[in-house]
């Protein structure tokens, strides 16, 4: 080849550079990332948040790991990345965590990544804020208001227009007048942080005895800055929060970020105040009730490291922190940590996984730990920190069972004479009583006395719950609601509809009959006003502005009511009447948490549990205070039955618009199950809730030993079984918490 030919070949090669390709994970149910071309001059790396074309749409995606493999496709035929967002990339730890959750839950990785990208408006930097700075000079006329502004601004610091006016105690028009005379120059400031930075030395707690030792043990784990799991097992009111605050303080001293998971963060304003008292600033919040603008700021400032502590619901686990150094899971036993929508995961367990991947400590906290955590503590996988007594001089409430066979309520009532007398005496002392019933509405069932017609949801296999305050019958599965009729729709008889069983509204009606002068508050998740009203009412209770509180499980979420000295459980047996293998554990946890609301400030307190089964092991364990005996018995039963944590479970729900389609598909999946030693498939059978939102449901339950490859078994079963067609949908739940 001549020199001229060589030069021409080289020029052509430089003029047509090879296009780089990268895998991009998009938020859709694809099994793997898609390949995209990187336009010349665009800089991307693994973790970069990008915008890419997907069919006719533009979607958000993340450049993923795996190099430039494109399956042999000509790069010129690949669609290019449209845009790279100006935000820090998702780190390797976060990408590994997303891959792990996807593989464990058998969920598409794009659906998991979507949970980490829930604030699209935060991907670009926040706009700068217009600010002011004093440049000298004197106004034409010096008024007292202008003097205040100039005095504050004289140090040369930059201010926002409204911030300067507020600090000086004047209107913004005063500041505008000074701007007009050239006293201030305009400049641009970085956007303010969503919360102030917490100070680990702001107000260190004075811990004593067991609490001080527990805090020292926890701080020692944090100082190592390596993966570990600590379980704080302490009775209600034992100072668990103050103990783990010291672990947070040590993490902040190490210049790392902290995530605190709470089951009901939207309702725990008291926790935010306690945090502020200790650290001088509130943590950033993360939950579904946040305003979109605040949500975007928290996401952006978590990924840049400007937010140091986030207190959030389970979804906060997927915030892409810059340098996460500690996760606290408060009330680790709470069922609210289980997500049962799209991606089924338990935030408590995934928090441990995230700590292991990031190599930092995780702290689980509960007065009634889950059986799984208890077993992990006993086996040495977790280090356990016990707090057996309440902080200070406060004593646990005296608990007694009320045998409803001997102390029956009056006709048409649900409160025994024993409980009513106790409520009356409590009010005489100027203290508060709590009546707990974990059932919303007025009554769980309404029927006709004449023909026996029962009001059932037209779309679900569940009864309509009467909500007398709203004059509605409502389905708690799908939300269907209808006005409460005056006549039976079946036989037309007027005034013969009867409410069967109690809800909190009906208990409130009975309380008003016996205590007409009492200030009564009903706490339930479906009351009008939502979270804002609930926060106000919880605050009113804490201030003593109520005599009797009637509530569902919302009242068991760690609230502190100083004047609460009596807790009455209206129906202690309610959680035991189902086939859930965790029924005994959950009943013990819930009732222990509710009775623990009493006497937290040192006042003598009592708890009364109305029951028709006083000899039941759960009832005996609660009133005796012997939690160790209950856990020992429950753990032994789980081990005999090879149930979690000694075995593994997976639930498969097959739903369809017709019953036959759902059943046929479920049977086809059962027949496709591989023969594997140690794993068995139960069913299919109609789910306890056989019809939800008009869809028929069949359930398969897969049971295996602890070391079983459950995910491999399910993958093979899905690959060999019938494919989803038409209205058929298959839902997988690894480690199910609900069996409905």
XYZ file of C-alpha atoms in Angstrom:
740
model
C 0.000 0.000 0.000
C 1.335 3.458 -0.960
C 1.930 6.199 1.573
C -0.933 8.187 0.016
C -3.286 5.219 0.522
C -2.152 4.780 4.132
C -2.813 8.442 4.899
C -6.296 8.209 3.372
C -7.143 5.083 5.426
C -5.981 6.778 8.639
C -8.080 9.871 7.925
C -11.185 7.771 7.301
C -10.610 5.790 10.532
C -10.396 8.996 12.602
C -13.465 10.464 10.940
C -15.670 7.504 11.928
C -14.977 6.653 15.610
C -16.429 3.463 17.014
C -19.564 4.245 19.097
C -19.359 3.165 22.743
C -22.266 1.154 24.152
C -23.390 0.759 27.744
C -26.099 -1.270 29.538
C -28.926 0.869 30.939
C -31.415 -0.380 33.523
C -34.863 1.054 32.794
C -37.914 1.009 35.129
C -39.822 -1.795 33.443
C -40.157 -5.570 34.042
C -37.268 -6.605 31.788
C -34.942 -9.356 33.098
C -31.764 -7.395 32.301
C -30.521 -3.940 31.206
C -30.829 -2.796 27.589
C -27.866 -1.668 25.493
C -27.681 1.956 24.351
C -25.159 3.916 22.333
C -23.258 6.771 23.974
C -23.144 9.829 21.686
C -19.723 11.248 20.964
C -18.695 13.750 23.624
C -21.118 12.438 26.242
C -19.496 11.229 29.489
C -21.257 8.444 31.380
C -20.135 5.886 33.923
C -21.722 3.024 35.837
C -24.390 4.580 38.037
C -25.026 7.651 35.865
C -28.693 8.651 35.801
C -29.734 9.081 32.172
C -32.718 9.589 29.927
C -33.164 7.065 27.131
C -35.760 6.314 24.437
C -37.942 3.281 25.126
C -40.396 2.697 22.321
C -42.105 6.049 21.659
C -41.348 7.347 25.184
C -38.400 8.895 26.970
C -37.724 7.214 30.340
C -35.275 7.566 33.211
C -32.624 4.860 33.531
C -29.322 4.072 35.212
C -26.118 3.064 33.448
C -25.449 -0.387 34.867
C -22.496 -2.660 35.453
C -21.380 -5.173 32.875
C -19.136 -3.242 30.488
C -19.981 -2.532 26.880
C -21.471 -5.920 26.043
C -24.187 -5.433 23.458
C -24.915 -8.979 22.365
C -23.161 -8.544 19.034
C -25.487 -5.787 17.850
C -23.910 -3.183 15.575
C -23.484 -0.076 17.797
C -24.785 2.062 14.935
C -28.140 0.239 15.179
C -28.546 1.002 18.892
C -30.549 3.995 20.027
C -28.458 6.666 21.758
C -28.746 7.965 25.291
C -30.704 11.217 25.116
C -29.412 12.962 28.220
C -27.176 12.605 31.266
C -28.545 14.212 34.417
C -26.278 16.451 36.468
C -26.385 14.454 39.701
C -23.911 12.116 41.384
C -24.070 8.551 40.024
C -25.574 5.723 42.063
C -22.629 4.184 43.889
C -21.406 0.612 43.557
C -22.901 -0.315 46.930
C -26.333 0.881 45.841
C -26.135 -0.930 42.507
C -25.074 -4.149 44.232
C -27.951 -3.722 46.704
C -30.475 -3.317 43.873
C -29.126 -6.447 42.150
C -29.285 -8.399 45.441
C -32.887 -7.375 46.200
C -33.890 -8.221 42.638
C -32.321 -11.687 42.808
C -33.726 -12.473 46.272
C -37.295 -11.312 45.652
C -37.332 -12.542 42.022
C -38.409 -9.053 40.955
C -37.288 -7.378 37.712
C -34.189 -5.266 38.483
C -35.785 -2.262 36.795
C -38.658 -2.311 39.297
C -36.177 -2.328 42.183
C -34.091 0.466 40.627
C -37.281 2.481 40.220
C -37.570 2.661 44.014
C -34.182 4.407 44.097
C -35.268 6.930 41.436
C -38.559 8.145 42.900
C -37.795 11.867 42.668
C -37.095 12.618 38.968
C -37.188 16.394 39.487
C -34.219 16.030 41.862
C -31.850 14.670 39.211
C -30.858 18.176 38.140
C -29.216 20.590 40.609
C -31.526 22.840 42.592
C -31.691 26.380 41.190
C -29.604 29.023 42.915
C -31.389 31.396 45.263
C -31.205 35.150 44.755
C -29.426 36.761 47.699
C -28.226 40.126 48.983
C -24.985 41.444 50.434
C -24.329 44.802 52.113
C -21.908 46.910 50.055
C -21.803 50.033 52.194
C -23.245 53.503 52.048
C -26.108 55.145 53.883
C -29.738 55.515 52.844
C -31.205 58.945 52.114
C -33.430 58.641 55.154
C -32.480 56.420 58.114
C -35.589 55.044 59.826
C -35.583 52.702 62.848
C -36.621 49.805 60.590
C -33.785 50.493 58.142
C -31.335 50.760 61.062
C -32.286 47.245 62.190
C -31.671 45.864 58.693
C -28.295 47.583 58.355
C -27.199 46.467 61.820
C -27.816 42.823 60.985
C -26.323 43.010 57.459
C -23.211 44.987 58.466
C -21.095 41.850 59.023
C -21.028 41.240 55.262
C -22.898 37.927 55.346
C -25.182 37.035 52.476
C -28.925 36.942 53.066
C -32.062 36.127 51.156
C -34.461 39.040 50.886
C -37.147 37.396 53.056
C -34.586 35.972 55.501
C -33.051 39.394 56.157
C -36.463 40.980 56.661
C -37.486 38.224 59.072
C -34.236 38.478 61.065
C -34.665 42.250 61.404
C -38.342 41.997 62.232
C -39.418 44.261 59.375
C -41.406 43.919 56.176
C -39.688 43.052 52.895
C -40.597 46.501 51.543
C -37.982 47.996 53.919
C -35.306 45.761 52.358
C -36.575 46.620 48.863
C -36.127 50.320 49.602
C -32.482 49.777 50.571
C -31.876 47.689 47.460
C -33.255 50.506 45.337
C -30.737 52.924 46.837
C -27.777 50.643 46.047
C -27.087 49.704 49.690
C -27.162 45.991 48.765
C -25.872 44.101 45.758
C -27.624 41.081 44.291
C -25.863 37.726 44.213
C -26.793 34.075 43.934
C -26.620 31.638 46.857
C -26.633 27.869 47.080
C -30.104 26.527 47.918
C -30.673 26.143 51.661
C -30.478 22.666 53.221
C -33.794 20.917 53.822
C -32.805 20.586 57.504
C -29.957 21.954 59.605
C -27.013 19.667 60.282
C -27.340 17.741 63.552
C -24.731 18.344 66.234
C -23.614 15.119 67.981
C -22.519 17.101 71.040
C -25.591 19.361 71.311
C -27.259 17.801 74.378
C -25.729 14.458 75.293
C -28.094 12.334 77.379
C -27.264 11.445 80.967
C -27.758 7.716 80.853
C -27.555 5.550 83.943
C -27.066 1.874 84.757
C -28.196 -0.529 81.994
C -28.844 2.306 79.545
C -25.303 3.669 79.874
C -23.773 0.213 79.448
C -25.997 -0.468 76.426
C -24.958 2.840 74.836
C -21.272 2.071 75.403
C -21.678 -1.381 73.810
C -23.441 0.116 70.812
C -20.935 2.930 70.352
C -18.160 0.335 70.475
C -19.748 -1.473 67.509
C -20.078 1.777 65.582
C -16.444 2.733 66.255
C -15.297 -0.440 64.481
C -16.982 0.858 61.279
C -17.551 -2.659 59.935
C -20.671 -4.738 59.362
C -22.439 -5.994 62.460
C -26.032 -6.376 63.623
C -27.043 -5.403 67.151
C -30.497 -6.144 68.591
C -31.673 -3.806 71.372
C -34.271 -5.840 73.269
C -35.781 -3.544 75.887
C -39.166 -3.233 77.566
C -41.377 -0.277 76.636
C -40.048 2.916 78.203
C -36.568 1.482 78.856
C -34.728 4.259 77.004
C -33.981 2.382 73.766
C -34.229 5.564 71.699
C -31.753 7.465 73.896
C -29.359 4.502 73.663
C -29.303 4.362 69.883
C -29.067 8.163 69.735
C -25.532 7.702 71.088
C -24.720 5.355 68.177
C -26.032 8.033 65.806
C -23.839 10.656 67.494
C -20.725 8.509 67.008
C -21.585 7.933 63.333
C -21.969 11.683 62.808
C -18.574 12.240 64.421
C -17.182 9.862 61.798
C -18.670 12.201 59.128
C -21.025 9.508 57.870
C -24.756 9.478 57.195
C -27.481 7.738 59.205
C -30.806 6.187 58.198
C -33.493 5.634 60.852
C -36.372 3.430 59.709
C -39.693 3.842 61.542
C -42.911 1.947 60.780
C -45.155 5.046 60.870
C -42.841 8.045 60.391
C -45.743 10.264 59.278
C -47.325 9.906 62.743
C -44.260 10.134 64.967
C -43.851 13.883 65.420
C -42.789 13.205 69.007
C -39.780 11.226 67.751
C -38.673 14.139 65.559
C -38.889 16.459 68.568
C -36.857 14.072 70.732
C -34.217 13.937 68.003
C -34.117 17.743 67.843
C -33.748 17.966 71.629
C -30.703 15.675 71.433
C -29.003 16.947 68.250
C -30.251 20.521 67.895
C -31.948 19.877 64.552
C -34.592 17.555 63.172
C -33.701 14.739 60.765
C -34.914 14.922 57.197
C -38.161 13.007 56.727
C -38.948 10.531 53.954
C -42.453 9.111 53.554
C -45.396 9.152 51.172
C -47.050 12.207 52.752
C -44.130 14.553 52.032
C -44.781 17.451 49.671
C -43.192 16.687 46.262
C -40.798 19.657 46.513
C -39.543 18.542 49.924
C -39.200 14.972 48.675
C -37.002 16.149 45.805
C -34.770 18.199 48.112
C -34.305 15.267 50.521
C -33.381 12.891 47.666
C -30.920 15.351 46.148
C -29.284 16.270 49.450
C -29.023 12.640 50.541
C -27.135 11.720 47.375
C -24.853 14.777 47.675
C -24.263 14.204 51.400
C -25.792 17.514 52.541
C -28.421 15.627 54.553
C -26.729 13.721 57.376
C -29.699 11.905 58.963
C -32.922 10.675 57.364
C -35.844 9.283 59.349
C -38.166 7.479 57.017
C -40.580 4.723 56.169
C -39.406 1.493 54.523
C -38.896 3.127 51.098
C -36.103 5.284 52.586
C -33.952 2.166 52.398
C -33.584 2.845 48.655
C -32.311 6.410 48.987
C -28.874 6.541 47.303
C -26.873 8.024 50.200
C -23.417 9.387 49.501
C -21.759 7.708 52.513
C -24.167 5.720 54.671
C -22.582 4.553 57.930
C -25.449 3.288 60.122
C -29.016 2.007 59.805
C -31.412 1.938 62.761
C -34.577 -0.170 62.384
C -36.911 0.929 65.191
C -39.832 -1.368 66.129
C -38.144 -4.007 63.968
C -40.983 -6.489 64.562
C -43.623 -4.267 62.937
C -45.502 -5.795 59.958
C -45.477 -2.341 58.261
C -41.884 -3.042 57.183
C -43.185 -5.608 54.719
C -44.014 -4.152 51.301
C -46.641 -6.115 49.392
C -46.870 -4.215 46.134
C -44.862 -4.741 42.933
C -41.588 -5.573 44.738
C -42.297 -7.704 47.825
C -39.596 -7.186 50.437
C -39.111 -6.870 54.196
C -37.275 -3.619 54.960
C -35.856 -5.032 58.204
C -34.152 -7.903 56.422
C -33.069 -5.753 53.482
C -31.564 -3.222 55.921
C -29.293 -5.989 57.210
C -28.340 -6.816 53.617
C -27.567 -3.182 52.839
C -25.353 -2.993 55.923
C -23.492 -6.130 54.861
C -22.934 -4.830 51.315
C -21.819 -1.406 52.599
C -19.814 -2.896 55.498
C -21.361 -0.775 58.258
C -23.385 -1.514 61.442
C -27.135 -2.113 61.602
C -29.150 -1.764 64.818
C -32.534 -3.452 65.295
C -34.718 -2.121 68.119
C -37.871 -3.501 69.738
C -39.616 -4.167 73.029
C -41.018 -7.331 71.426
C -38.482 -8.567 68.836
C -39.556 -10.877 66.034
C -38.933 -14.575 66.503
C -36.434 -14.425 63.635
C -34.378 -11.737 65.387
C -34.567 -13.575 68.708
C -33.182 -16.732 67.090
C -30.419 -14.746 65.365
C -29.528 -13.228 68.723
C -29.441 -16.596 70.480
C -27.296 -18.133 67.740
C -24.739 -15.314 67.883
C -25.421 -13.925 64.404
C -26.669 -10.760 66.123
C -25.284 -9.294 69.336
C -28.145 -8.714 71.803
C -28.359 -5.770 74.184
C -30.966 -6.259 76.931
C -32.758 -3.424 78.731
C -34.997 -5.257 81.233
C -36.268 -2.232 83.204
C -37.853 1.122 82.452
C -35.768 4.264 82.560
C -35.688 6.125 85.885
C -38.193 5.036 88.508
C -41.004 4.138 86.129
C -42.559 0.710 86.681
C -44.268 -1.537 84.164
C -48.094 -1.538 84.384
C -49.833 -4.176 86.515
C -51.603 -6.430 84.015
C -54.728 -8.503 84.711
C -57.019 -10.654 82.609
C -60.758 -10.011 82.610
C -62.565 -13.321 82.004
C -65.519 -12.266 79.857
C -67.364 -15.489 80.749
C -67.529 -14.327 84.374
C -67.663 -10.546 83.875
C -69.958 -10.216 80.883
C -70.868 -6.741 79.578
C -74.445 -5.540 79.713
C -76.736 -6.516 76.835
C -75.641 -4.821 73.618
C -72.343 -3.688 75.140
C -68.728 -4.791 74.792
C -67.056 -3.297 77.870
C -67.079 -5.406 81.051
C -68.122 -3.863 84.387
C -64.538 -4.405 85.594
C -63.107 -2.255 82.808
C -65.798 0.420 83.142
C -65.100 0.807 86.876
C -61.372 1.117 86.189
C -61.996 3.830 83.564
C -64.161 5.769 86.024
C -61.520 5.647 88.780
C -58.807 6.719 86.337
C -60.799 9.784 85.296
C -61.452 10.671 88.957
C -57.679 10.889 89.452
C -57.381 13.265 86.481
C -55.530 10.661 84.411
C -56.125 9.132 80.983
C -57.478 5.767 79.868
C -56.846 4.020 76.548
C -59.312 1.507 75.106
C -57.758 -0.548 72.325
C -59.596 -2.466 69.614
C -57.827 -3.314 66.379
C -60.914 -2.955 64.224
C -61.830 0.184 62.292
C -65.346 1.532 61.767
C -68.521 0.870 63.736
C -69.114 -2.823 63.048
C -67.432 -5.456 60.843
C -70.731 -6.898 59.561
C -74.241 -5.600 58.883
C -77.171 -7.961 58.267
C -80.955 -7.966 58.024
C -82.822 -9.463 61.000
C -85.730 -10.526 58.781
C -84.128 -12.325 55.826
C -80.522 -12.693 56.985
C -79.040 -10.694 54.063
C -75.400 -9.790 54.688
C -73.793 -6.759 53.092
C -70.812 -7.952 51.061
C -68.461 -6.107 48.717
C -69.480 -6.672 45.063
C -65.802 -6.931 44.068
C -64.267 -8.803 47.032
C -65.025 -11.792 49.230
C -65.230 -9.623 52.333
C -68.026 -8.053 54.341
C -68.723 -4.337 54.166
C -67.710 -2.532 57.350
C -70.152 0.030 58.703
C -68.699 3.504 59.307
C -71.506 5.214 61.202
C -69.681 8.535 61.523
C -69.706 8.787 57.704
C -72.988 6.863 57.188
C -71.223 4.475 54.856
C -70.610 0.777 54.326
C -67.028 0.299 53.125
C -64.798 -2.515 51.908
C -61.375 -2.414 53.548
C -59.839 -4.423 50.699
C -60.677 -2.366 47.608
C -62.181 0.822 49.044
C -65.687 0.287 47.603
C -68.194 2.372 49.573
C -71.950 2.859 49.531
C -74.449 4.772 51.630
C -75.938 2.843 54.558
C -79.499 2.053 53.419
C -82.607 2.409 55.570
C -84.182 -0.747 54.154
C -82.816 -4.197 53.339
C -82.044 -4.377 49.595
C -83.049 -8.076 49.598
C -86.467 -8.056 51.321
C -87.201 -4.326 51.544
C -87.886 -4.347 55.309
C -87.311 -0.986 56.994
C -85.334 -0.469 60.207
C -84.279 -4.103 60.611
C -80.591 -3.823 59.781
C -78.363 -4.802 62.666
C -74.648 -4.176 63.246
C -72.764 -7.291 64.362
C -69.635 -6.976 66.460
C -67.752 -3.868 67.568
C -65.411 -1.417 65.878
C -63.790 1.603 67.499
C -66.746 3.830 66.573
C -69.134 1.518 68.404
C -66.879 1.464 71.474
C -66.890 5.293 71.366
C -70.704 5.209 71.380
C -70.694 2.911 74.416
C -68.158 5.105 76.224
C -70.296 8.193 75.610
C -73.266 6.395 77.153
C -71.347 5.556 80.357
C -69.183 8.694 80.548
C -71.110 11.523 78.859
C -68.849 14.239 80.311
C -65.574 12.624 79.223
C -63.398 14.185 76.538
C -63.053 11.294 74.064
C -60.798 10.933 71.023
C -61.032 8.123 68.451
C -57.750 7.284 66.677
C -58.037 5.296 63.465
C -56.265 5.428 60.108
C -59.489 6.178 58.228
C -60.698 9.220 60.150
C -61.247 12.414 58.160
C -58.283 14.762 57.987
C -55.609 12.126 57.419
C -52.102 12.302 58.853
C -52.282 16.005 59.719
C -55.317 15.487 61.955
C -53.826 12.384 63.546
C -50.676 14.314 64.469
C -52.762 17.065 66.052
C -54.803 14.585 68.052
C -51.742 12.686 69.253
C -50.308 16.003 70.394
C -53.571 16.835 72.195
C -53.483 13.495 74.024
C -49.871 14.051 75.093
C -50.906 17.450 76.525
C -53.711 15.883 78.559
C -56.545 17.332 76.465
C -58.440 14.015 76.391
C -59.775 11.733 79.128
C -60.450 8.558 77.131
C -58.640 7.510 73.957
C -60.162 4.793 71.769
C -57.798 3.508 69.105
C -56.654 0.857 66.679
C -53.048 -0.335 66.280
C -51.982 3.258 65.535
C -51.756 3.811 69.299
C -49.114 1.059 69.614
C -46.514 2.915 67.515
C -44.171 4.126 70.258
C -46.163 7.168 71.399
C -45.504 8.663 74.811
C -48.620 9.803 76.715
C -47.523 11.154 80.138
C -50.961 10.934 81.818
C -51.922 7.510 80.441
C -52.288 5.136 83.411
C -54.936 2.649 82.235
C -54.976 0.554 79.088
C -58.002 -1.629 78.392
C -57.848 -4.235 75.619
C -61.447 -4.635 74.432
C -60.967 -7.922 72.539
C -57.597 -9.496 73.318
C -58.514 -12.668 71.369
C -59.118 -10.958 68.021
C -55.703 -11.751 66.526
C -55.776 -15.430 67.479
C -58.817 -16.356 65.389
C -57.091 -17.095 62.070
C -54.752 -19.624 60.489
C -51.711 -17.340 60.335
C -48.653 -19.201 61.696
C -47.503 -15.892 63.197
C -50.841 -15.213 64.948
C -49.572 -15.920 68.473
C -46.395 -13.890 67.952
C -48.228 -10.900 66.505
C -50.893 -10.929 69.203
C -48.208 -11.015 71.911
C -46.301 -8.177 70.259
C -49.319 -5.959 69.665
C -50.830 -6.377 73.127
C -47.446 -5.898 74.809
C -46.855 -2.711 72.829
C -50.327 -1.324 73.599
C -50.191 -2.041 77.334
C -46.731 -0.463 77.326
C -48.345 2.943 76.624
C -49.329 3.107 80.313
C -47.230 4.522 83.143
C -44.214 5.614 81.106
C -43.580 8.674 83.301
C -43.604 6.853 86.634
C -47.296 7.022 87.575
C -48.760 3.749 88.855
C -50.521 2.123 85.929
C -52.746 -0.824 85.059
C -53.684 -2.904 82.056
C -56.877 -4.950 81.699
C -57.243 -7.512 78.911
C -60.781 -8.696 78.136
C -60.594 -12.300 76.920
C -62.660 -15.451 76.512
C -59.437 -17.528 76.580
C -57.670 -16.575 79.832
C -55.648 -19.810 79.824
C -54.223 -19.233 76.344
C -50.370 -19.200 76.449
C -50.287 -15.726 74.880
C -52.559 -14.263 77.564
C -50.603 -15.935 80.337
C -47.272 -14.724 78.932
C -48.479 -11.110 78.757
C -49.897 -10.855 82.286
C -46.987 -12.743 83.843
C -44.429 -10.551 82.076
C -42.520 -13.712 81.156
C -41.591 -12.876 77.575
C -38.685 -15.341 77.659
C -41.052 -18.271 78.276
C -43.314 -17.166 75.419
C -40.413 -16.889 72.964
C -38.991 -20.231 74.089
C -42.315 -21.946 73.426
C -42.889 -20.159 70.103
C -39.356 -20.897 68.871
C -39.708 -24.580 69.782
C -42.986 -24.847 67.842
C -41.470 -23.152 64.794
C -38.497 -25.498 64.891
C -40.736 -28.587 65.076
C -42.794 -27.403 62.100
C -39.687 -26.245 60.156
C -41.241 -22.791 59.856
C -39.206 -19.566 59.600
C -36.533 -18.985 60.739
C -35.867 -22.774 60.683
C -37.482 -23.218 57.301
C -38.366 -21.128 54.284
C -41.699 -20.126 52.785
C -42.769 -18.551 49.514
C -46.289 -17.624 48.516
C -47.574 -17.648 44.944
C -50.895 -15.913 44.244
C -52.439 -16.547 40.820
C -55.246 -14.137 39.978
C -57.512 -13.767 36.939
C -60.839 -12.278 35.912
C -62.468 -15.717 36.010
C -62.194 -18.403 38.654
C -61.514 -21.159 36.136
C -58.613 -19.288 34.522
C -56.965 -18.661 37.900
C -57.423 -22.274 39.037
C -56.215 -23.776 35.730
C -53.077 -21.640 35.694
C -52.335 -22.415 39.354
C -52.665 -26.159 38.703
C -50.388 -25.841 35.689
C -47.748 -24.184 37.857
C -48.109 -26.907 40.483
C -47.572 -29.590 37.866
C -44.468 -27.783 36.584
C -42.792 -27.755 40.014
C -39.463 -29.629 39.850
C -38.817 -32.593 42.134
C -36.378 -31.272 44.737
C -35.555 -32.904 48.056
C -36.499 -30.699 50.972
C -38.961 -28.460 49.080
C -42.691 -29.129 48.791
C -45.614 -27.288 47.224
C -48.956 -26.994 48.996
C -52.077 -26.237 46.979
C -53.357 -24.716 44.864
C -56.348 -23.681 46.933
C -58.542 -20.634 46.952
C -56.882 -17.845 48.929
C -58.683 -16.859 52.149
C -59.593 -13.665 50.302
C -60.684 -15.496 47.174
C -61.953 -12.396 45.356
C -60.262 -8.981 45.534
C -61.128 -6.069 43.218
C -63.055 -8.407 40.966
C -60.141 -10.819 40.501
C -60.293 -14.460 41.574
C -57.285 -15.662 43.555
C -55.672 -19.071 44.077
C -52.661 -19.633 46.313
C -49.704 -22.000 46.259
C -47.442 -22.182 49.301
C -43.875 -23.404 48.797
C -42.196 -24.801 51.910
C -38.516 -25.677 52.204
C -35.767 -26.268 54.712
C -33.526 -23.440 55.791
C -30.720 -24.267 53.355
C -33.089 -24.829 50.413
C -32.461 -22.967 47.166
C -35.936 -21.453 47.156
C -35.168 -18.904 44.439
C -33.699 -21.561 42.114
C -36.739 -23.775 42.666
C -39.160 -20.945 41.875
C -37.225 -19.870 38.774
C -37.430 -23.422 37.406
C -41.112 -23.626 38.276
C -41.873 -20.383 36.454
C -39.756 -21.321 33.437
C -41.422 -24.731 33.016
C -44.949 -23.653 33.922
C -47.629 -21.994 31.798
C -46.998 -18.421 30.691
C -49.105 -15.484 31.837
C -51.714 -14.695 29.203
C -54.831 -12.576 29.087
C -55.942 -11.455 32.542
C -53.734 -13.936 34.418
C -51.223 -12.455 36.844
C -48.717 -14.323 39.044
C -47.490 -12.684 42.229
C -44.454 -14.015 44.128
C -43.771 -13.292 47.775
C -40.569 -14.645 49.316
C -40.833 -14.862 53.136
C -44.544 -13.917 53.242
C -45.917 -12.105 56.272
C -49.575 -12.230 55.230
C -51.472 -15.411 54.403
C -54.659 -13.852 53.031
